[in-house]
PDB file of C-alpha atoms in Angstrom:
ATOM      1  CA  MET A   8     101.714  15.638-175.134  1.00 60.00           C
ATOM      2  CA  ALA A   9     102.640  12.927-177.645  1.00 68.00           C
ATOM      3  CA  ARG A  10     105.614  14.988-178.837  1.00 73.00           C
ATOM      4  CA  ILE A  11     106.875  15.387-175.273  1.00 68.00           C
ATOM      5  CA  ILE A  12     106.601  11.657-174.595  1.00 69.00           C
ATOM      6  CA  LEU A  13     108.374  10.848-177.875  1.00 77.00           C
ATOM      7  CA  ASN A  14     111.236  13.248-177.059  1.00 75.00           C
ATOM      8  CA  ARG A  15     111.637  11.736-173.616  1.00 72.00           C
ATOM      9  CA  LEU A  16     111.664   8.211-175.024  1.00 73.00           C
ATOM     10  CA  LEU A  17     114.337   9.184-177.538  1.00 79.00           C
ATOM     11  CA  GLY A  18     116.332  10.684-174.688  1.00 75.00           C
ATOM     12  CA  THR A  19     115.891   7.408-172.817  1.00 74.00           C
ATOM     13  CA  LEU A  20     117.625   5.533-175.626  1.00 78.00           C
ATOM     14  CA  PHE A  21     120.671   7.830-175.398  1.00 81.00           C
ATOM     15  CA  VAL A  22     120.757   7.450-171.612  1.00 79.00           C
ATOM     16  CA  LEU A  23     120.620   3.672-171.823  1.00 78.00           C
ATOM     17  CA  PHE A  24     123.362   3.645-174.471  1.00 81.00           C
ATOM     18  CA  GLY A  25     125.603   5.789-172.265  1.00 82.00           C
ATOM     19  CA  VAL A  26     124.886   3.643-169.220  1.00 79.00           C
ATOM     20  CA  SER A  27     125.591   0.412-171.091  1.00 79.00           C
ATOM     21  CA  LEU A  28     128.916   1.740-172.396  1.00 82.00           C
ATOM     22  CA  LEU A  29     129.992   3.103-169.006  1.00 83.00           C
ATOM     23  CA  VAL A  30     129.039  -0.053-167.124  1.00 79.00           C
ATOM     24  CA  PHE A  31     130.755  -2.268-169.694  1.00 79.00           C
ATOM     25  CA  LEU A  32     134.012  -0.348-169.379  1.00 81.00           C
ATOM     26  CA  LEU A  33     133.916  -0.128-165.581  1.00 77.00           C
ATOM     27  CA  ILE A  34     133.195  -3.784-164.860  1.00 76.00           C
ATOM     28  CA  HIS A  35     135.928  -4.901-167.249  1.00 73.00           C
ATOM     29  CA  LEU A  36     138.450  -2.572-165.591  1.00 74.00           C
ATOM     30  CA  VAL A  37     137.607  -3.694-162.049  1.00 70.00           C
ATOM     31  CA  PRO A  38     140.062  -6.353-160.790  1.00 69.00           C
ATOM     32  CA  GLY A  39     138.718  -9.891-160.709  1.00 67.00           C
ATOM     33  CA  ASP A  40     138.274 -12.806-163.076  1.00 67.00           C
ATOM     34  CA  PRO A  41     134.917 -14.586-163.482  1.00 69.00           C
ATOM     35  CA  VAL A  42     136.746 -17.741-164.560  1.00 68.00           C
ATOM     36  CA  GLU A  43     138.477 -17.976-161.172  1.00 67.00           C
ATOM     37  CA  VAL A  44     135.162 -17.389-159.411  1.00 62.00           C
ATOM     38  CA  ILE A  45     133.535 -20.239-161.342  1.00 67.00           C
ATOM     39  CA  LEU A  46     136.383 -22.768-161.239  1.00 65.00           C
ATOM     40  CA  GLY A  47     138.183 -21.686-158.084  1.00 65.00           C
ATOM     41  CA  GLU A  48     141.801 -20.773-157.543  1.00 66.00           C
ATOM     42  CA  GLN A  49     143.004 -24.391-157.649  1.00 68.00           C
ATOM     43  CA  ALA A  50     141.827 -25.014-161.225  1.00 66.00           C
ATOM     44  CA  GLN A  51     144.319 -26.009-163.893  1.00 69.00           C
ATOM     45  CA  ALA A  52     145.480 -23.416-166.407  1.00 71.00           C
ATOM     46  CA  ALA A  53     144.145 -25.493-169.298  1.00 71.00           C
ATOM     47  CA  ASP A  54     140.685 -25.641-167.712  1.00 65.00           C
ATOM     48  CA  ARG A  55     140.728 -21.878-167.208  1.00 69.00           C
ATOM     49  CA  GLU A  56     141.634 -21.191-170.800  1.00 72.00           C
ATOM     50  CA  SER A  57     139.025 -23.645-172.053  1.00 74.00           C
ATOM     51  CA  LEU A  58     136.288 -21.972-170.013  1.00 67.00           C
ATOM     52  CA  ARG A  59     137.496 -18.503-171.017  1.00 70.00           C
ATOM     53  CA  LEU A  60     137.252 -19.549-174.664  1.00 74.00           C
ATOM     54  CA  ALA A  61     133.777 -21.037-174.154  1.00 67.00           C
ATOM     55  CA  LEU A  62     132.503 -17.864-172.478  1.00 67.00           C
ATOM     56  CA  GLY A  63     134.013 -15.588-175.117  1.00 71.00           C
ATOM     57  CA  LEU A  64     136.224 -13.790-172.596  1.00 71.00           C
ATOM     58  CA  ASP A  65     139.324 -14.382-174.718  1.00 71.00           C
ATOM     59  CA  LYS A  66     138.151 -11.853-177.318  1.00 77.00           C
ATOM     60  CA  PRO A  67     139.293  -8.206-177.299  1.00 80.00           C
ATOM     61  CA  MET A  68     137.189  -5.848-175.221  1.00 78.00           C
ATOM     62  CA  ALA A  69     135.997  -3.956-178.301  1.00 81.00           C
ATOM     63  CA  VAL A  70     134.718  -7.188-179.861  1.00 82.00           C
ATOM     64  CA  GLN A  71     132.939  -8.171-176.647  1.00 81.00           C
ATOM     65  CA  TRP A  72     131.304  -4.733-176.461  1.00 81.00           C
ATOM     66  CA  TRP A  73     130.146  -4.887-180.087  1.00 83.00           C
ATOM     67  CA  GLU A  74     128.625  -8.331-179.589  1.00 82.00           C
ATOM     68  CA  TYR A  75     126.878  -7.126-176.441  1.00 80.00           C
ATOM     69  CA  MET A  76     125.441  -4.054-178.191  1.00 83.00           C
ATOM     70  CA  ARG A  77     124.330  -6.161-181.166  1.00 84.00           C
ATOM     71  CA  GLY A  78     122.499  -8.409-178.733  1.00 81.00           C
ATOM     72  CA  LEU A  79     120.796  -5.409-177.123  1.00 80.00           C
ATOM     73  CA  LEU A  80     119.466  -4.327-180.511  1.00 80.00           C
ATOM     74  CA  HIS A  81     117.721  -7.706-180.668  1.00 81.00           C
ATOM     75  CA  ALA A  82     116.491  -7.425-177.049  1.00 78.00           C
ATOM     76  CA  ASP A  83     119.016 -10.031-175.959  1.00 81.00           C
ATOM     77  CA  LEU A  84     120.778  -9.261-172.675  1.00 84.00           C
ATOM     78  CA  GLY A  85     123.024 -12.290-172.960  1.00 82.00           C
ATOM     79  CA  HIS A  86     123.510 -15.276-170.662  1.00 84.00           C
ATOM     80  CA  SER A  87     124.786 -15.340-167.113  1.00 86.00           C
ATOM     81  CA  LEU A  88     128.371 -16.593-166.929  1.00 81.00           C
ATOM     82  CA  TYR A  89     127.779 -18.256-163.574  1.00 81.00           C
ATOM     83  CA  MET A  90     124.166 -19.494-163.749  1.00 84.00           C
ATOM     84  CA  HIS A  91     124.171 -20.283-167.501  1.00 82.00           C
ATOM     85  CA  ARG A  92     120.681 -18.839-167.928  1.00 88.00           C
ATOM     86  CA  PRO A  93     119.383 -15.888-169.962  1.00 90.00           C
ATOM     87  CA  VAL A  94     119.782 -12.592-168.096  1.00 90.00           C
ATOM     88  CA  SER A  95     116.275 -11.488-169.057  1.00 90.00           C
ATOM     89  CA  GLU A  96     114.884 -14.673-167.508  1.00 91.00           C
ATOM     90  CA  LEU A  97     116.714 -14.008-164.240  1.00 92.00           C
ATOM     91  CA  LEU A  98     115.467 -10.409-164.133  1.00 91.00           C
ATOM     92  CA  ILE A  99     111.856 -11.461-164.751  1.00 92.00           C
ATOM     93  CA  GLU A 100     112.216 -14.101-162.050  1.00 92.00           C
ATOM     94  CA  ARG A 101     113.401 -11.570-159.449  1.00 90.00           C
ATOM     95  CA  LEU A 102     111.127  -8.683-160.482  1.00 90.00           C
ATOM     96  CA  PRO A 103     107.967  -9.780-158.561  1.00 91.00           C
ATOM     97  CA  ALA A 104     109.859  -9.818-155.259  1.00 90.00           C
ATOM     98  CA  SER A 105     111.233  -6.305-155.823  1.00 89.00           C
ATOM     99  CA  ALA A 106     107.862  -4.961-156.976  1.00 88.00           C
ATOM    100  CA  GLU A 107     106.092  -6.495-153.985  1.00 90.00           C
ATOM    101  CA  LEU A 108     108.600  -4.991-151.556  1.00 90.00           C
ATOM    102  CA  ALA A 109     108.559  -1.597-153.290  1.00 88.00           C
ATOM    103  CA  LEU A 110     104.779  -1.216-153.302  1.00 89.00           C
ATOM    104  CA  LEU A 111     104.348  -2.231-149.654  1.00 91.00           C
ATOM    105  CA  SER A 112     107.220   0.047-148.612  1.00 90.00           C
ATOM    106  CA  LEU A 113     105.655   2.931-150.528  1.00 89.00           C
ATOM    107  CA  LEU A 114     102.293   2.299-148.866  1.00 91.00           C
ATOM    108  CA  ILE A 115     103.882   2.325-145.408  1.00 92.00           C
ATOM    109  CA  ALA A 116     105.790   5.507-146.239  1.00 90.00           C
ATOM    110  CA  VAL A 117     102.688   7.379-147.431  1.00 89.00           C
ATOM    111  CA  MET A 118     100.605   6.225-144.468  1.00 91.00           C
ATOM    112  CA  LEU A 119     103.257   7.538-142.077  1.00 90.00           C
ATOM    113  CA  ALA A 120     104.348  10.655-143.961  1.00 88.00           C
ATOM    114  CA  LEU A 121     100.961  12.219-144.734  1.00 88.00           C
ATOM    115  CA  PRO A 122      99.647  12.538-141.152  1.00 88.00           C
ATOM    116  CA  LEU A 123     103.053  13.478-139.764  1.00 87.00           C
ATOM    117  CA  GLY A 124     103.639  16.139-142.417  1.00 85.00           C
ATOM    118  CA  LEU A 125     100.127  17.575-142.128  1.00 86.00           C
ATOM    119  CA  ILE A 126     100.230  17.788-138.335  1.00 86.00           C
ATOM    120  CA  ALA A 127     103.711  19.309-138.343  1.00 84.00           C
ATOM    121  CA  ALA A 128     102.712  21.983-140.885  1.00 83.00           C
ATOM    122  CA  THR A 129      99.374  22.928-139.336  1.00 82.00           C
ATOM    123  CA  GLN A 130     100.687  22.929-135.751  1.00 81.00           C
ATOM    124  CA  ARG A 131     104.047  24.532-136.292  1.00 80.00           C
ATOM    125  CA  GLY A 132     106.111  24.889-133.139  1.00 75.00           C
ATOM    126  CA  SER A 133     103.935  22.536-131.094  1.00 79.00           C
ATOM    127  CA  GLY A 134     104.925  19.264-129.484  1.00 78.00           C
ATOM    128  CA  TRP A 135     103.521  17.366-132.471  1.00 81.00           C
ATOM    129  CA  ASP A 136     105.771  19.381-134.752  1.00 80.00           C
ATOM    130  CA  TRP A 137     108.819  18.559-132.642  1.00 86.00           C
ATOM    131  CA  LEU A 138     107.826  14.881-132.564  1.00 85.00           C
ATOM    132  CA  SER A 139     107.435  14.779-136.356  1.00 82.00           C
ATOM    133  CA  SER A 140     110.741  16.577-136.865  1.00 81.00           C
ATOM    134  CA  GLY A 141     112.480  14.182-134.481  1.00 84.00           C
ATOM    135  CA  PHE A 142     111.084  11.191-136.378  1.00 82.00           C
ATOM    136  CA  SER A 143     112.293  12.686-139.665  1.00 82.00           C
ATOM    137  CA  LEU A 144     115.792  13.343-138.354  1.00 82.00           C
ATOM    138  CA  LEU A 145     116.102   9.847-136.912  1.00 84.00           C
ATOM    139  CA  GLY A 146     114.776   8.260-140.084  1.00 82.00           C
ATOM    140  CA  ILE A 147     117.249  10.164-142.230  1.00 81.00           C
ATOM    141  CA  ALA A 148     120.199   9.693-139.853  1.00 84.00           C
ATOM    142  CA  ILE A 149     119.876   5.931-139.262  1.00 86.00           C
ATOM    143  CA  PRO A 150     120.966   3.985-142.373  1.00 85.00           C
ATOM    144  CA  ASN A 151     119.133   0.876-143.515  1.00 84.00           C
ATOM    145  CA  PHE A 152     122.033  -1.438-142.701  1.00 84.00           C
ATOM    146  CA  VAL A 153     121.697  -0.337-139.059  1.00 89.00           C
ATOM    147  CA  PHE A 154     117.907  -0.026-138.788  1.00 89.00           C
ATOM    148  CA  GLY A 155     117.279  -3.392-140.475  1.00 89.00           C
ATOM    149  CA  PRO A 156     119.343  -5.464-138.009  1.00 90.00           C
ATOM    150  CA  LEU A 157     117.754  -3.546-135.118  1.00 91.00           C
ATOM    151  CA  LEU A 158     114.318  -4.627-136.335  1.00 90.00           C
ATOM    152  CA  ILE A 159     115.552  -8.214-136.697  1.00 91.00           C
ATOM    153  CA  LEU A 160     116.944  -8.101-133.170  1.00 91.00           C
ATOM    154  CA  LEU A 161     113.691  -6.761-131.710  1.00 90.00           C
ATOM    155  CA  PHE A 162     110.917  -8.509-133.655  1.00 89.00           C
ATOM    156  CA  SER A 163     112.653 -11.738-134.711  1.00 88.00           C
ATOM    157  CA  ILE A 164     115.154 -12.652-132.014  1.00 89.00           C
ATOM    158  CA  TRP A 165     113.729 -11.088-128.835  1.00 90.00           C
ATOM    159  CA  LEU A 166     109.993 -11.236-129.519  1.00 85.00           C
ATOM    160  CA  GLY A 167     109.953 -14.031-132.095  1.00 85.00           C
ATOM    161  CA  TRP A 168     107.049 -12.490-134.007  1.00 86.00           C
ATOM    162  CA  LEU A 169     108.480 -12.253-137.524  1.00 86.00           C
ATOM    163  CA  PRO A 170     110.876 -14.267-139.719  1.00 87.00           C
ATOM    164  CA  VAL A 171     114.479 -13.131-139.867  1.00 84.00           C
ATOM    165  CA  SER A 172     115.009 -13.261-143.631  1.00 81.00           C
ATOM    166  CA  GLY A 173     113.998 -14.860-146.893  1.00 80.00           C
ATOM    167  CA  ARG A 174     110.670 -14.835-148.712  1.00 83.00           C
ATOM    168  CA  GLU A 175     109.296 -18.280-147.893  1.00 78.00           C
ATOM    169  CA  GLN A 176     106.831 -17.137-145.209  1.00 79.00           C
ATOM    170  CA  GLY A 177     103.995 -14.654-145.658  1.00 77.00           C
ATOM    171  CA  LEU A 178     105.225 -12.258-142.974  1.00 85.00           C
ATOM    172  CA  SER A 179     108.802 -12.229-144.270  1.00 87.00           C
ATOM    173  CA  ILE A 180     108.132  -9.004-146.151  1.00 90.00           C
ATOM    174  CA  VAL A 181     107.149  -7.022-143.040  1.00 91.00           C
ATOM    175  CA  LEU A 182     110.612  -6.196-141.699  1.00 91.00           C
ATOM    176  CA  PRO A 183     112.240  -5.193-145.026  1.00 92.00           C
ATOM    177  CA  ALA A 184     109.153  -3.129-145.929  1.00 91.00           C
ATOM    178  CA  LEU A 185     109.260  -1.386-142.539  1.00 91.00           C
ATOM    179  CA  THR A 186     112.962  -0.679-143.001  1.00 90.00           C
ATOM    180  CA  LEU A 187     112.458   0.935-146.404  1.00 89.00           C
ATOM    181  CA  GLY A 188     109.086   2.543-145.671  1.00 89.00           C
ATOM    182  CA  THR A 189     110.173   4.203-142.419  1.00 89.00           C
ATOM    183  CA  ALA A 190     113.253   5.741-144.009  1.00 86.00           C
ATOM    184  CA  MET A 191     111.198   6.996-146.954  1.00 87.00           C
ATOM    185  CA  ALA A 192     108.468   8.340-144.646  1.00 88.00           C
ATOM    186  CA  ALA A 193     111.039  10.423-142.796  1.00 87.00           C
ATOM    187  CA  ILE A 194     112.078  12.170-146.010  1.00 86.00           C
ATOM    188  CA  LEU A 195     108.528  12.553-147.337  1.00 88.00           C
ATOM    189  CA  SER A 196     107.104  13.991-144.108  1.00 87.00           C
ATOM    190  CA  ARG A 197     109.898  16.564-143.960  1.00 86.00           C
ATOM    191  CA  MET A 198     109.315  17.553-147.572  1.00 85.00           C
ATOM    192  CA  LEU A 199     105.537  17.751-147.074  1.00 86.00           C
ATOM    193  CA  ARG A 200     105.931  19.958-144.016  1.00 86.00           C
ATOM    194  CA  SER A 201     108.230  22.410-145.813  1.00 85.00           C
ATOM    195  CA  SER A 202     106.049  22.520-148.924  1.00 85.00           C
ATOM    196  CA  LEU A 203     102.832  22.992-146.957  1.00 86.00           C
ATOM    197  CA  LEU A 204     104.286  25.757-144.806  1.00 83.00           C
ATOM    198  CA  GLU A 205     105.265  27.619-147.965  1.00 83.00           C
ATOM    199  CA  VAL A 206     101.824  27.194-149.539  1.00 82.00           C
ATOM    200  CA  LEU A 207      99.903  28.091-146.365  1.00 79.00           C
ATOM    201  CA  GLY A 208     101.505  31.520-146.443  1.00 76.00           C
ATOM    202  CA  GLU A 209     100.306  32.278-149.995  1.00 77.00           C
ATOM    203  CA  ASP A 210      97.647  34.901-150.761  1.00 75.00           C
ATOM    204  CA  PHE A 211      95.118  32.443-152.199  1.00 77.00           C
ATOM    205  CA  VAL A 212      95.111  30.477-148.928  1.00 77.00           C
ATOM    206  CA  ARG A 213      94.532  33.623-146.901  1.00 79.00           C
ATOM    207  CA  SER A 214      91.735  34.571-149.290  1.00 80.00           C
ATOM    208  CA  ALA A 215      90.107  31.164-148.843  1.00 76.00           C
ATOM    209  CA  ARG A 216      90.233  31.588-145.090  1.00 78.00           C
ATOM    210  CA  ALA A 217      88.819  35.095-145.345  1.00 78.00           C
ATOM    211  CA  ARG A 218      85.826  33.749-147.281  1.00 80.00           C
ATOM    212  CA  GLY A 219      84.989  31.619-144.268  1.00 76.00           C
ATOM    213  CA  LEU A 220      85.820  28.215-145.742  1.00 76.00           C
ATOM    214  CA  HIS A 221      86.249  25.349-143.311  1.00 75.00           C
ATOM    215  CA  PRO A 222      89.921  24.926-142.259  1.00 76.00           C
ATOM    216  CA  LEU A 223      89.980  21.307-143.440  1.00 76.00           C
ATOM    217  CA  ARG A 224      88.669  22.328-146.863  1.00 78.00           C
ATOM    218  CA  VAL A 225      91.300  25.038-147.105  1.00 76.00           C
ATOM    219  CA  LEU A 226      93.979  22.531-146.156  1.00 79.00           C
ATOM    220  CA  PHE A 227      92.966  19.614-148.402  1.00 77.00           C
ATOM    221  CA  ARG A 228      91.272  21.402-151.307  1.00 76.00           C
ATOM    222  CA  HIS A 229      93.553  24.391-151.754  1.00 72.00           C
ATOM    223  CA  ALA A 230      96.844  24.011-149.887  1.00 78.00           C
ATOM    224  CA  LEU A 231      97.592  20.306-150.248  1.00 77.00           C
ATOM    225  CA  ASN A 232      97.025  20.193-154.017  1.00 74.00           C
ATOM    226  CA  ASN A 233      99.561  22.961-154.569  1.00 76.00           C
ATOM    227  CA  ALA A 234     102.044  21.397-152.159  1.00 78.00           C
ATOM    228  CA  MET A 235     102.023  18.023-153.928  1.00 77.00           C
ATOM    229  CA  LEU A 236     104.415  18.781-156.806  1.00 76.00           C
ATOM    230  CA  PRO A 237     107.665  18.535-154.791  1.00 78.00           C
ATOM    231  CA  LEU A 238     106.259  15.493-153.023  1.00 79.00           C
ATOM    232  CA  ILE A 239     105.457  13.770-156.332  1.00 79.00           C
ATOM    233  CA  THR A 240     109.011  14.424-157.521  1.00 78.00           C
ATOM    234  CA  LEU A 241     110.419  12.820-154.400  1.00 79.00           C
ATOM    235  CA  LEU A 242     107.942   9.944-154.585  1.00 80.00           C
ATOM    236  CA  GLY A 243     108.959   9.245-158.178  1.00 77.00           C
ATOM    237  CA  LEU A 244     112.647   9.134-157.298  1.00 75.00           C
ATOM    238  CA  GLN A 245     112.044   6.943-154.246  1.00 77.00           C
ATOM    239  CA  LEU A 246     109.748   4.556-156.119  1.00 76.00           C
ATOM    240  CA  GLY A 247     112.287   4.260-158.921  1.00 72.00           C
ATOM    241  CA  GLY A 248     114.928   3.282-156.404  1.00 69.00           C
ATOM    242  CA  LEU A 249     112.656   0.748-154.741  1.00 74.00           C
ATOM    243  CA  LEU A 250     111.541  -0.907-157.964  1.00 69.00           C
ATOM    244  CA  ALA A 251     115.094  -0.997-159.232  1.00 60.00           C
ATOM    245  CA  GLY A 252     116.154  -2.838-156.108  1.00 57.00           C
ATOM    246  CA  ALA A 253     116.927  -1.693-152.601  1.00 78.00           C
ATOM    247  CA  VAL A 254     120.390  -3.240-152.602  1.00 82.00           C
ATOM    248  CA  ILE A 255     121.281  -2.836-148.925  1.00 84.00           C
ATOM    249  CA  THR A 256     117.904  -3.859-147.519  1.00 88.00           C
ATOM    250  CA  GLU A 257     117.533  -6.855-149.816  1.00 87.00           C
ATOM    251  CA  THR A 258     121.015  -7.985-148.815  1.00 87.00           C
ATOM    252  CA  VAL A 259     120.362  -7.586-145.078  1.00 88.00           C
ATOM    253  CA  PHE A 260     117.109  -9.557-145.239  1.00 90.00           C
ATOM    254  CA  ASP A 261     118.209 -11.948-148.003  1.00 88.00           C
ATOM    255  CA  TRP A 262     115.244 -10.771-150.075  1.00 89.00           C
ATOM    256  CA  PRO A 263     115.425 -12.313-153.582  1.00 90.00           C
ATOM    257  CA  GLY A 264     114.936  -9.153-155.605  1.00 89.00           C
ATOM    258  CA  ILE A 265     116.822  -7.181-158.240  1.00 89.00           C
ATOM    259  CA  GLY A 266     119.075  -5.548-155.649  1.00 87.00           C
ATOM    260  CA  ARG A 267     120.202  -8.893-154.273  1.00 89.00           C
ATOM    261  CA  LEU A 268     120.746 -10.162-157.814  1.00 90.00           C
ATOM    262  CA  THR A 269     122.992  -7.166-158.534  1.00 88.00           C
ATOM    263  CA  ILE A 270     125.150  -7.928-155.499  1.00 88.00           C
ATOM    264  CA  GLU A 271     125.442 -11.569-156.560  1.00 87.00           C
ATOM    265  CA  ALA A 272     126.528 -10.488-160.053  1.00 87.00           C
ATOM    266  CA  ILE A 273     129.215  -8.197-158.595  1.00 83.00           C
ATOM    267  CA  GLN A 274     130.559 -10.891-156.286  1.00 81.00           C
ATOM    268  CA  ARG A 275     130.765 -13.433-159.111  1.00 80.00           C
ATOM    269  CA  ARG A 276     132.100 -10.981-161.705  1.00 80.00           C
ATOM    270  CA  ASP A 277     129.153 -12.004-163.866  1.00 82.00           C
ATOM    271  CA  TYR A 278     129.505  -9.333-166.573  1.00 80.00           C
ATOM    272  CA  PRO A 279     126.321  -9.931-168.610  1.00 84.00           C
ATOM    273  CA  LEU A 280     124.141 -10.260-165.502  1.00 88.00           C
ATOM    274  CA  LEU A 281     125.536  -7.110-163.906  1.00 85.00           C
ATOM    275  CA  GLN A 282     125.096  -5.160-167.148  1.00 85.00           C
ATOM    276  CA  GLY A 283     121.507  -6.382-167.392  1.00 88.00           C
ATOM    277  CA  CYS A 284     120.759  -5.381-163.789  1.00 88.00           C
ATOM    278  CA  VAL A 285     122.190  -1.899-164.224  1.00 85.00           C
ATOM    279  CA  LEU A 286     120.362  -1.388-167.514  1.00 85.00           C
ATOM    280  CA  PHE A 287     117.115  -2.461-165.876  1.00 87.00           C
ATOM    281  CA  ILE A 288     117.713  -0.063-162.968  1.00 84.00           C
ATOM    282  CA  SER A 289     118.416   2.800-165.385  1.00 81.00           C
ATOM    283  CA  LEU A 290     115.324   2.024-167.454  1.00 82.00           C
ATOM    284  CA  VAL A 291     113.097   1.990-164.363  1.00 83.00           C
ATOM    285  CA  TYR A 292     114.451   5.347-163.204  1.00 81.00           C
ATOM    286  CA  VAL A 293     113.905   6.968-166.585  1.00 80.00           C
ATOM    287  CA  LEU A 294     110.380   5.585-166.994  1.00 81.00           C
ATOM    288  CA  ILE A 295     109.391   6.607-163.461  1.00 82.00           C
ATOM    289  CA  ASN A 296     110.677  10.133-164.129  1.00 78.00           C
ATOM    290  CA  LEU A 297     108.671  10.235-167.349  1.00 77.00           C
ATOM    291  CA  LEU A 298     105.560   9.137-165.472  1.00 79.00           C
ATOM    292  CA  THR A 299     106.242  11.822-162.867  1.00 77.00           C
ATOM    293  CA  ASP A 300     106.424  14.504-165.544  1.00 74.00           C
ATOM    294  CA  MET A 301     103.131  13.348-167.002  1.00 74.00           C
ATOM    295  CA  THR A 302     101.558  13.434-163.535  1.00 73.00           C
ATOM    296  CA  TYR A 303     102.623  17.084-163.188  1.00 69.00           C
ATOM    297  CA  ARG A 304     100.516  18.001-166.197  1.00 68.00           C
ATOM    298  CA  PHE A 305      97.387  16.469-164.692  1.00 69.00           C
ATOM    299  CA  ILE A 306      97.839  18.049-161.270  1.00 66.00           C
ATOM    300  CA  ASP A 307      98.976  21.562-162.218  1.00 62.00           C
ATOM    301  CA  PRO A 308      97.106  23.176-165.164  1.00 58.00           C
ATOM    302  CA  ARG A 309      99.820  25.848-165.461  1.00 57.00           C
ATOM    303  CA  ILE A 310     102.270  23.239-166.748  1.00 56.00           C
ATOM    304  CA  ARG A 311      99.803  22.085-169.407  1.00 52.00           C
ATOM    305  CA  VAL A 312      99.324  25.683-170.573  1.00 46.00           C
ATOM    306  CA  SER A 313     103.061  26.432-170.670  1.00 51.00           C
ATOM    307  CA  THR A 314     103.796  23.342-172.794  1.00 52.00           C
TER     308      THR A 314
END
């Protein structure tokens, strides 16, 4: 187990190096000048050159990359060009908002997906199955940038129950969490239904039924455990995306998380901040995948034996 974790962590270092190099090259090739964003288009040429010199943007790209990588080796993500604050400090400041939104969205998704998936699998072809399938199709088909404003229109503008955006009020998290959680529940319930239908047709399930076990015990004790592996994979990927920052949803609801910070860095051409955001997103994805792999070995004994 320790050897597997060590190999994955070493692989993580190579992934992060590749991501940092790719992001550095891409954001420097994209049109746009952070100096113009900071000073405006009406600034004098001398002021632009002075700021460019102060920010180190006058150096060759290779020199800038080497200085950035040397900083990473010392756990230094650099300073924001626009906010003049350490990138790590900005990420830590925005992380609680993203984590709060991700965990509540995940809770909503699981609470919706589990009953819908179980009912659809155990009552295949019934009205409940059609209702669950319809919910899944709608959840997958409607993007967050459409579903989010619809929720704002209904619950904030028409009914006046919930805040429109921001994080100042306690109920501000409800609408963005519903937007993310409903979309995730649609995918999870569909995956759970397909996985359960496959497992319910296996010989060991028929044997359990033939022994006279209660249907609920057969479902939860035998079938559901074996149907959880694909669901855990999907949960890991979804949770990684949520923790890393749901960019569209955070932008729609002006939620001050990592996703919103990434958009701000792109708009301002803030190279160090954008590189820090992308590196953080990559690190979260890799660590969540590692945690998912470790979870496999606790749920399915066959994986522990094979490794």
